[in-house]
């Protein structure tokens, strides 16, 4: 998944070593799950560009996850301000200060609505390509990482075989060609890669519903809406596309929890104990159990049966507070106006499965000395090139 793969590329380490086991995880000190936290210090391990920095070279990171901090010399990341009475002020966090202001003069302001939510489109990728080109021209860091988002989101919305996805791929190719031309003009070599393989899905899985039915996940009922009671529950499923991390708060019930979840339709395997290490996920942030879905299935965080029981954030773009990634945020849902959907059957694409049968796509404008079979191999090869 996104944060895990990007952290692996930045460190050439597995999630067991860099600690980003998912796009979100359970924070012990707070006793709550949080998703899409952007502090770069969450990533453990040396960055692949650190040794080059010690020799005076500069690294830039644009729109990558967990980039806020002092790892890179130049960075840009969406950082809106949510107003107390609703709405938000769109903005980006920049380093050095004033970088975003310069880019706004050249490219206009970045519209977060095109980056995530029901209005996501290729406009987000086009803006990032223009901004990346400008950074190459005016700032010229020795290494520059950038992220082009829109193809991922269309594949999740409409699947890999749709006309909309074909159009999104055509748009992606146009923007990538612009980026390659700009790189050549500014003296950059290029490595391009997809974070993961996306596959068609038609089966949402609801582990939190199963836990609720057995009394293993408890709730506070507020005005008929059900909010998880993390302090009084035996377990919680923190879902992330085709992977779910199961937090077991009551170890005496671990066997019961495992039995409930491994019998869910769509669950391919349950990873427990030392087996987590074999999957590269043996880190304290990982769930006590990890669920892997079948290729045509994915995990939904939902725990309610009636819409009236859904928490208020269910119908909004609220990426930080939901205890799981919610692709339903890519769709409008009515009523009320501008609400997001809660219909999991709308989702047509997902990702998260790894292995030789789910290879990543990548290419480079130069040759590596070694064979590349994984993101970590690619990252190690790029590290050698940076230092060279």
Coordinates of N, CA and C in Angstrom, one line a residue, residues 215-319:
X215 N -19.7 -9.4 19.8 CA -19.4 -8.6 21.1 C -18.0 -8.3 21.3
X216 N -17.1 -8.5 20.3 CA -15.7 -8.3 20.5 C -15.3 -6.9 20.2
X217 N -16.1 -6.1 19.5 CA -15.9 -4.7 19.2 C -17.1 -4.0 19.8
X218 N -16.8 -3.1 20.7 CA -17.9 -2.4 21.4 C -18.0 -0.9 21.0
X219 N -19.1 -0.3 21.3 CA -19.4 1.0 20.8 C -20.0 2.0 21.8
X220 N -19.9 3.3 21.6 CA -20.7 4.3 22.2 C -21.8 4.7 21.3
X221 N -23.0 4.6 21.7 CA -24.2 5.1 20.9 C -24.5 6.5 21.2
X222 N -24.4 7.4 20.2 CA -24.6 8.8 20.4 C -25.6 9.3 19.3
X223 N -26.8 9.6 19.7 CA -27.9 10.0 18.8 C -28.2 9.0 17.8
X224 N -28.1 7.7 18.2 CA -28.4 6.6 17.3 C -27.2 6.2 16.4
X225 N -26.1 6.9 16.5 CA -24.9 6.6 15.7 C -23.9 5.8 16.6
X226 N -23.2 4.9 16.0 CA -22.3 4.0 16.7 C -20.8 4.4 16.5
X227 N -20.1 4.8 17.5 CA -18.7 5.1 17.5 C -17.9 4.1 18.3
X228 N -16.8 3.6 17.7 CA -16.1 2.5 18.4 C -15.6 3.0 19.8
X229 N -15.7 2.1 20.7 CA -15.1 2.3 22.1 C -13.8 1.5 22.1
X230 N -12.7 2.2 21.8 CA -11.4 1.5 21.7 C -11.0 1.1 23.1
X231 N -11.4 1.8 24.1 CA -11.0 1.5 25.5 C -11.6 0.2 26.1
X232 N -12.8 -0.1 25.6 CA -13.5 -1.2 26.2 C -13.8 -2.4 25.3
X233 N -13.1 -2.4 24.1 CA -13.2 -3.5 23.1 C -12.2 -4.5 23.3
X234 N -12.5 -5.7 22.8 CA -11.5 -6.8 22.8 C -10.6 -6.8 21.5
X235 N -11.1 -6.1 20.5 CA -10.4 -6.1 19.2 C -10.9 -5.0 18.3
X236 N -10.2 -4.8 17.2 CA -10.5 -3.8 16.2 C -9.8 -4.2 14.9
X237 N -10.5 -4.1 13.8 CA -9.9 -4.3 12.5 C -9.5 -2.9 11.9
X238 N -8.2 -2.7 11.7 CA -7.8 -1.5 11.0 C -7.5 -1.9 9.6
X239 N -8.4 -1.5 8.7 CA -8.4 -2.0 7.3 C -7.6 -1.1 6.4
X240 N -7.0 -1.7 5.3 CA -6.2 -0.9 4.4 C -6.2 -1.7 3.0
X241 N -7.2 -1.4 2.2 CA -7.3 -2.0 0.9 C -7.5 -3.5 1.1
X242 N -6.5 -4.3 0.7 CA -6.6 -5.8 0.7 C -5.9 -6.4 1.9
X243 N -5.5 -5.6 2.9 CA -4.9 -6.0 4.1 C -5.6 -5.4 5.3
X244 N -5.7 -6.2 6.4 CA -6.3 -5.6 7.6 C -5.5 -6.1 8.8
X245 N -5.1 -5.1 9.6 CA -4.4 -5.3 10.8 C -5.4 -5.4 12.0
X246 N -5.4 -6.5 12.7 CA -6.3 -6.8 13.8 C -5.6 -6.5 15.1
X247 N -6.1 -5.5 15.8 CA -5.5 -5.2 17.1 C -6.3 -6.1 18.1
X248 N -5.6 -6.8 18.9 CA -6.2 -7.7 19.9 C -5.9 -7.1 21.3
X249 N -6.9 -6.5 21.9 CA -6.7 -5.8 23.2 C -6.9 -6.8 24.4
X250 N -7.6 -7.8 24.2 CA -7.8 -8.9 25.2 C -7.1 -10.2 24.7
X251 N -5.9 -10.4 25.1 CA -5.2 -11.6 24.6 C -5.9 -12.9 24.9
X252 N -6.7 -12.9 25.9 CA -7.4 -14.2 26.3 C -8.4 -14.6 25.2
X253 N -8.8 -13.6 24.4 CA -9.8 -13.9 23.4 C -9.2 -13.9 22.0
X254 N -7.9 -14.0 21.9 CA -7.3 -14.0 20.6 C -7.7 -15.2 19.7
X255 N -7.8 -16.3 20.3 CA -8.3 -17.5 19.5 C -9.7 -17.3 19.0
X256 N -10.6 -16.8 19.8 CA -11.9 -16.6 19.3 C -12.0 -15.5 18.2
X257 N -11.2 -14.5 18.4 CA -11.1 -13.4 17.4 C -10.6 -14.0 16.0
X258 N -9.6 -14.8 16.1 CA -9.0 -15.4 14.9 C -10.0 -16.3 14.2
X259 N -10.7 -17.1 15.0 CA -11.7 -18.0 14.4 C -12.8 -17.2 13.7
X260 N -13.3 -16.1 14.3 CA -14.3 -15.3 13.7 C -13.9 -14.8 12.3
X261 N -12.7 -14.3 12.3 CA -12.2 -13.6 11.1 C -11.7 -14.5 10.0
X262 N -11.1 -15.6 10.3 CA -10.6 -16.5 9.3 C -11.7 -17.2 8.5
X263 N -13.0 -17.1 9.0 CA -14.1 -17.8 8.4 C -14.9 -16.8 7.5
X264 N -14.4 -15.5 7.4 CA -15.1 -14.5 6.6 C -14.9 -14.8 5.1
X265 N -16.0 -14.7 4.4 CA -15.9 -14.9 2.9 C -15.0 -13.9 2.3
X266 N -14.0 -14.3 1.6 CA -13.1 -13.3 0.9 C -11.7 -13.2 1.6
X267 N -11.6 -13.8 2.8 CA -10.3 -13.8 3.5 C -9.5 -14.9 3.0
X268 N -8.3 -14.7 2.5 CA -7.5 -15.7 1.9 C -6.6 -16.3 3.0
X269 N -6.1 -15.5 3.9 CA -5.2 -16.1 5.0 C -5.2 -15.1 6.2
X270 N -4.9 -15.7 7.3 CA -4.7 -15.0 8.5 C -3.2 -15.2 9.0
X271 N -2.5 -14.1 9.1 CA -1.1 -14.2 9.5 C -0.9 -13.9 11.0
X272 N -0.2 -14.8 11.7 CA -0.2 -14.8 13.2 C 1.3 -15.0 13.6
X273 N 1.6 -14.4 14.8 CA 2.9 -14.7 15.4 C 4.1 -14.5 14.6
X274 N 5.0 -15.5 14.6 CA 6.3 -15.4 13.9 C 6.1 -15.3 12.3
X275 N 4.9 -15.7 11.9 CA 4.7 -15.7 10.4 C 4.7 -14.2 9.9
X276 N 4.4 -13.3 10.8 CA 4.4 -11.9 10.3 C 5.8 -11.5 9.9
X277 N 6.8 -12.0 10.5 CA 8.2 -11.7 10.1 C 8.5 -12.2 8.7
X278 N 8.0 -13.3 8.4 CA 8.2 -13.9 7.1 C 7.6 -13.0 6.0
X279 N 6.6 -12.3 6.3 CA 5.9 -11.4 5.3 C 6.5 -10.0 5.4
X280 N 7.6 -9.8 6.2 CA 8.2 -8.5 6.3 C 7.4 -7.5 7.1
X281 N 6.5 -8.0 7.9 CA 5.6 -7.1 8.7 C 5.8 -7.3 10.2
X282 N 6.9 -7.9 10.6 CA 7.1 -8.1 12.1 C 7.5 -6.9 12.8
X283 N 6.6 -5.9 12.9 CA 6.9 -4.7 13.6 C 5.8 -4.5 14.7
X284 N 6.2 -3.8 15.8 CA 5.2 -3.6 16.9 C 4.0 -2.8 16.4
X285 N 4.0 -2.1 15.4 CA 2.8 -1.4 14.9 C 1.9 -2.3 14.2
X286 N 2.3 -3.4 13.7 CA 1.4 -4.4 13.0 C 0.4 -5.0 14.0
X287 N -0.7 -5.4 13.4 CA -1.7 -6.0 14.2 C -1.3 -7.4 14.8
X288 N -1.9 -7.8 15.9 CA -1.5 -9.1 16.4 C -1.9 -10.2 15.4
X289 N -2.9 -9.9 14.6 CA -3.3 -10.7 13.4 C -3.3 -9.9 12.2
X290 N -2.9 -10.4 11.1 CA -3.0 -9.7 9.8 C -3.9 -10.5 8.8
X291 N -4.9 -9.9 8.3 CA -5.7 -10.6 7.3 C -5.3 -10.2 5.9
X292 N -5.3 -11.1 5.0 CA -5.0 -10.9 3.6 C -6.2 -11.3 2.8
X293 N -6.7 -10.5 1.9 CA -7.9 -10.8 1.1 C -7.6 -11.7 -0.1
X294 N -8.6 -12.3 -0.7 CA -8.5 -12.9 -2.0 C -8.4 -11.8 -3.0
X295 N -7.9 -12.1 -4.2 CA -7.6 -11.1 -5.2 C -8.8 -10.2 -5.6
X296 N -10.0 -10.8 -5.6 CA -11.2 -10.0 -6.0 C -11.9 -9.4 -4.8
X297 N -11.3 -9.3 -3.7 CA -11.9 -8.8 -2.5 C -11.1 -7.7 -1.8
X298 N -11.7 -6.9 -0.9 CA -11.0 -5.9 -0.2 C -11.7 -5.6 1.1
X299 N -11.0 -5.0 2.1 CA -11.6 -4.8 3.4 C -12.2 -3.4 3.6
X300 N -13.4 -3.4 4.1 CA -14.1 -2.1 4.4 C -14.1 -2.0 6.0
X301 N -13.9 -0.7 6.4 CA -13.9 -0.5 7.9 C -15.3 -0.5 8.5
X302 N -16.4 -0.5 7.7 CA -17.7 -0.3 8.2 C -18.1 -1.4 9.2
X303 N -18.9 -0.9 10.2 CA -19.4 -1.9 11.2 C -21.0 -1.8 11.4
X304 N -21.6 -0.9 10.6 CA -23.1 -0.7 10.8 C -23.9 -1.5 9.7
X305 N -25.1 -1.8 10.1 CA -26.0 -2.4 9.1 C -27.0 -1.5 8.6
X306 N -27.4 -0.4 9.4 CA -28.3 0.6 8.9 C -27.6 1.9 8.8
X307 N -28.0 2.7 7.8 CA -27.3 4.0 7.6 C -27.4 4.9 8.8
X308 N -28.5 4.8 9.5 CA -28.7 5.6 10.6 C -27.7 5.4 11.8
X309 N -27.0 4.2 11.7 CA -26.0 3.8 12.8 C -24.6 4.3 12.4
X310 N -24.4 4.8 11.2 CA -23.1 5.2 10.7 C -22.7 6.5 11.4
X311 N -21.4 6.6 11.8 CA -20.9 7.8 12.5 C -21.0 9.0 11.5
X312 N -21.0 10.2 12.0 CA -21.2 11.3 11.1 C -20.0 11.4 10.0
X313 N -18.8 10.9 10.4 CA -17.7 11.1 9.4 C -17.8 10.1 8.3
X314 N -18.7 9.1 8.3 CA -18.9 8.1 7.3 C -19.2 8.7 5.9
X315 N -19.9 9.8 5.9 CA -20.4 10.5 4.7 C -19.5 11.7 4.3
X316 N -18.3 11.7 4.9 CA -17.4 12.9 4.6 C -16.0 12.4 4.2
X317 N -15.3 13.2 3.5 CA -13.9 12.9 3.3 C -13.2 13.3 4.7
X318 N -12.8 12.2 5.4 CA -12.2 12.4 6.7 C -11.1 11.3 6.8
X319 N -10.0 11.5 6.1 CA -9.0 10.5 5.9 C -8.2 10.2 7.2

